Amino acid sequence: MHIHPSETLPRHHKETLLGQKGCVLWFCGLSGSGKSTIANSLEHVLHDKGRFAIRLDGDNLRGGLNSNLGFSDNDRLENIRRTAELAKVLAANGVIVLCSLITPRGAFRDLARGILGRDFHEFYVKADFATCEARDPKGLYAKAAAGEIKDFTGRDSAFEEPQYPDLVLDTETATVQDSVFEILEYLRGKGITA
């Protein structure tokens, strides 16, 4: 008898146990667009429905796993790579992973898509710079305007809108509840949840 089995438990066994398919929902958009708010609300709804989801938020990851990274393009790329690799492991174990990261460039999203393959679902949380600046939930826009933050996305550093996202969640017109409902419909349509 072996203490350490030589074969990994297959993914579909874990997905059957959880009653869901592992996937990564990648929320991208400007700071203040509503990425984390929608992901947080979605996590609660999924939990109430008996689904297992984990949130990987850019802010939280930068406090630990990615604490040594800044906001240059190279550091942003590494931030995305590390997050996508972690999300890949979780999704392969049947988890619904909610990633909330600005992900300002198409090349960054392409990197995540390349790492995650069929598990990657791109959700563009859309709100223009003026709307996000007016919301400014973390006071970042004020700091950027005062020159305290360099390479601020939308001001000093460009945000490239996704060309073909799986969903566009327009938070200038839709409520958080509307966005969550739209995501739940998407997940049902893809057979990720019942």
Short mmCIF file of C-alpha atoms in Angstrom, two decimals:
data_model
loop_
_atom_site.label_atom_id
_atom_site.label_comp_id
_atom_site.label_asym_id
_atom_site.label_seq_id
_atom_site.Cartn_x
_atom_site.Cartn_y
_atom_site.Cartn_z
CA MET A 1 0.00 0.00 0.00
CA HIS A 2 1.31 3.42 -1.02
CA ILE A 3 0.88 6.40 1.25
CA HIS A 4 1.16 8.79 -1.70
CA PRO A 5 -0.93 7.63 -4.68
CA SER A 6 0.89 7.99 -7.98
CA GLU A 7 -2.15 9.25 -9.89
CA THR A 8 -3.75 12.63 -9.37
CA LEU A 9 -7.48 12.57 -8.71
CA PRO A 10 -9.10 13.49 -12.04
CA ARG A 11 -10.65 16.92 -12.46
CA HIS A 12 -14.09 15.58 -13.29
CA HIS A 13 -14.23 13.75 -9.94
CA LYS A 14 -13.75 17.04 -8.13
CA GLU A 15 -16.25 18.84 -10.36
CA THR A 16 -18.81 16.09 -9.73
CA LEU A 17 -18.26 16.41 -5.98
CA LEU A 18 -18.78 20.19 -6.17
CA GLY A 19 -21.63 20.03 -8.68
CA GLN A 20 -20.03 22.62 -10.92
CA LYS A 21 -17.34 23.08 -13.54
CA GLY A 22 -14.12 24.85 -12.64
CA CYS A 23 -13.60 28.10 -14.52
CA VAL A 24 -12.04 31.54 -14.26
CA LEU A 25 -14.17 34.64 -14.60
CA TRP A 26 -11.74 37.44 -15.38
CA PHE A 27 -13.18 40.88 -14.53
CA CYS A 28 -11.21 43.68 -16.20
CA GLY A 29 -11.84 47.42 -16.29
CA LEU A 30 -10.72 50.73 -14.84
CA SER A 31 -10.22 51.23 -11.12
CA GLY A 32 -13.63 52.09 -9.70
CA SER A 33 -15.57 50.47 -12.56
CA GLY A 34 -17.12 47.93 -10.18
CA LYS A 35 -15.03 44.79 -10.77
CA SER A 36 -14.53 43.88 -7.12
CA THR A 37 -18.04 44.95 -6.11
CA ILE A 38 -19.63 42.69 -8.73
CA ALA A 39 -17.26 39.78 -7.99
CA ASN A 40 -17.95 40.09 -4.26
CA SER A 41 -21.71 40.10 -4.78
CA LEU A 42 -21.46 37.18 -7.21
CA GLU A 43 -19.39 35.18 -4.71
CA HIS A 44 -22.14 35.63 -2.10
CA VAL A 45 -24.89 34.60 -4.52
CA LEU A 46 -22.94 31.54 -5.68
CA HIS A 47 -22.29 30.56 -2.06
CA ASP A 48 -26.00 30.85 -1.26
CA LYS A 49 -26.67 28.54 -4.22
CA GLY A 50 -24.22 25.96 -2.87
CA ARG A 51 -21.41 26.77 -5.31
CA PHE A 52 -17.75 27.01 -4.36
CA ALA A 53 -16.09 30.21 -5.60
CA ILE A 54 -12.90 32.02 -4.63
CA ARG A 55 -12.09 35.67 -5.33
CA LEU A 56 -8.61 36.72 -6.39
CA ASP A 57 -8.58 40.50 -6.18
CA GLY A 58 -5.75 42.63 -7.50
CA ASP A 59 -5.56 44.66 -4.29
CA ASN A 60 -5.45 41.61 -2.01
CA LEU A 61 -2.89 39.80 -4.17
CA ARG A 62 -0.64 42.86 -4.17
CA GLY A 63 -0.62 42.68 -0.38
CA GLY A 64 0.83 39.16 -0.40
CA LEU A 65 1.66 36.99 -3.42
CA ASN A 66 2.43 40.00 -5.63
CA SER A 67 3.67 42.43 -2.95
CA ASN A 68 7.03 42.86 -4.69
CA LEU A 69 5.44 44.22 -7.89
CA GLY A 70 4.84 47.81 -8.93
CA PHE A 71 2.73 49.20 -11.76
CA SER A 72 5.15 49.28 -14.70
CA ASP A 73 4.06 47.27 -17.73
CA ASN A 74 6.54 44.51 -16.84
CA ASP A 75 5.28 44.32 -13.24
CA ARG A 76 1.65 44.36 -14.40
CA LEU A 77 2.42 41.50 -16.79
CA GLU A 78 4.00 39.47 -13.98
CA ASN A 79 1.03 40.27 -11.72
CA ILE A 80 -1.30 38.85 -14.37
CA ARG A 81 0.90 35.80 -14.99
CA ARG A 82 1.08 34.84 -11.32
CA THR A 83 -2.64 35.39 -10.82
CA ALA A 84 -3.52 33.35 -13.90
CA GLU A 85 -1.26 30.47 -12.82
CA LEU A 86 -2.90 30.40 -9.38
CA ALA A 87 -6.36 30.58 -10.94
CA LYS A 88 -5.43 27.71 -13.27
CA VAL A 89 -4.64 25.41 -10.33
CA LEU A 90 -7.89 26.33 -8.59
CA ALA A 91 -10.06 25.89 -11.71
CA ALA A 92 -8.44 22.50 -12.39
CA ASN A 93 -9.75 21.49 -8.96
CA GLY A 94 -13.34 22.44 -9.77
CA VAL A 95 -13.37 25.93 -8.28
CA ILE A 96 -15.14 28.92 -9.83
CA VAL A 97 -12.43 31.59 -9.64
CA LEU A 98 -13.37 35.27 -9.74
CA CYS A 99 -10.36 37.40 -10.76
CA SER A 100 -10.76 41.18 -10.41
CA LEU A 101 -7.79 42.93 -11.99
CA ILE A 102 -7.62 46.08 -14.10
CA THR A 103 -5.71 44.13 -16.80
CA PRO A 104 -5.30 47.27 -18.93
CA ARG A 105 -3.71 45.85 -22.08
CA GLY A 106 -4.93 43.33 -24.60
CA ALA A 107 -1.54 41.60 -24.39
CA PHE A 108 -2.05 41.05 -20.65
CA ARG A 109 -5.47 39.51 -21.20
CA ASP A 110 -4.02 37.38 -24.00
CA LEU A 111 -1.38 36.11 -21.57
CA ALA A 112 -4.08 35.12 -19.06
CA ARG A 113 -6.14 33.51 -21.83
CA GLY A 114 -3.07 31.55 -23.01
CA ILE A 115 -2.41 30.23 -19.50
CA LEU A 116 -6.03 29.40 -18.72
CA GLY A 117 -7.26 28.15 -22.10
CA ARG A 118 -10.89 27.07 -22.16
CA ASP A 119 -11.32 27.98 -18.47
CA PHE A 120 -10.88 31.72 -19.25
CA HIS A 121 -14.02 33.88 -19.47
CA GLU A 122 -13.40 37.59 -20.02
CA PHE A 123 -15.85 40.03 -18.45
CA TYR A 124 -15.35 43.69 -19.28
CA VAL A 125 -16.69 45.89 -16.48
CA LYS A 126 -17.28 49.06 -18.45
CA ALA A 127 -17.34 52.57 -17.04
CA ASP A 128 -15.56 55.58 -18.49
CA PHE A 129 -12.75 57.48 -16.77
CA ALA A 130 -15.00 60.38 -15.70
CA THR A 131 -17.50 58.03 -14.05
CA CYS A 132 -14.76 56.10 -12.22
CA GLU A 133 -13.09 59.36 -11.19
CA ALA A 134 -16.40 60.61 -9.75
CA ARG A 135 -16.83 57.36 -7.80
CA ASP A 136 -13.17 57.18 -6.67
CA PRO A 137 -13.94 54.61 -3.92
CA LYS A 138 -10.30 54.29 -2.84
CA GLY A 139 -9.22 57.91 -3.38
CA LEU A 140 -6.82 56.80 -6.12
CA TYR A 141 -8.02 59.27 -8.75
CA ALA A 142 -7.44 62.18 -6.36
CA LYS A 143 -3.95 60.88 -5.58
CA ALA A 144 -3.20 60.44 -9.29
CA ALA A 145 -4.39 63.99 -10.01
CA ALA A 146 -2.07 65.23 -7.26
CA GLY A 147 0.84 63.33 -8.85
CA GLU A 148 1.12 60.87 -5.96
CA ILE A 149 0.52 57.80 -8.14
CA LYS A 150 2.54 57.16 -11.28
CA ASP A 151 1.41 54.99 -14.23
CA PHE A 152 -2.24 55.37 -13.20
CA THR A 153 -4.46 53.50 -15.67
CA GLY A 154 -6.68 55.78 -17.70
CA ARG A 155 -4.60 58.85 -16.88
CA ASP A 156 -0.85 58.17 -17.37
CA SER A 157 -1.20 54.65 -18.70
CA ALA A 158 -3.72 53.57 -21.34
CA PHE A 159 -6.57 51.10 -20.91
CA GLU A 160 -7.28 49.10 -24.05
CA GLU A 161 -10.93 48.06 -24.21
CA PRO A 162 -11.37 44.32 -24.83
CA GLN A 163 -12.24 43.55 -28.44
CA TYR A 164 -14.33 40.40 -27.93
CA PRO A 165 -15.16 39.92 -24.24
CA ASP A 166 -17.53 37.12 -23.25
CA LEU A 167 -19.66 39.69 -21.39
CA VAL A 168 -19.77 43.48 -21.17
CA LEU A 169 -21.12 44.67 -17.83
CA ASP A 170 -21.87 48.38 -18.26
CA THR A 171 -21.90 49.74 -14.72
CA GLU A 172 -22.85 53.23 -15.88
CA THR A 173 -26.35 51.91 -16.64
CA ALA A 174 -26.70 48.52 -14.89
CA THR A 175 -26.91 47.84 -11.16
CA VAL A 176 -24.70 45.32 -9.38
CA GLN A 177 -27.72 43.01 -9.15
CA ASP A 178 -28.33 43.31 -12.90
CA SER A 179 -24.69 42.41 -13.59
CA VAL A 180 -24.78 39.41 -11.24
CA PHE A 181 -27.97 38.15 -12.87
CA GLU A 182 -26.36 38.48 -16.32
CA ILE A 183 -23.33 36.49 -15.14
CA LEU A 184 -25.51 33.75 -13.62
CA GLU A 185 -27.35 33.43 -16.93
CA TYR A 186 -24.02 33.22 -18.73
CA LEU A 187 -22.78 30.47 -16.36
CA ARG A 188 -25.98 28.46 -16.87
CA GLY A 189 -25.70 28.87 -20.62
CA LYS A 190 -22.13 27.55 -20.56
CA GLY A 191 -23.10 24.60 -18.34
CA ILE A 192 -20.79 25.76 -15.55
CA THR A 193 -23.62 25.83 -13.00
CA ALA A 194 -27.17 24.51 -13.11
#
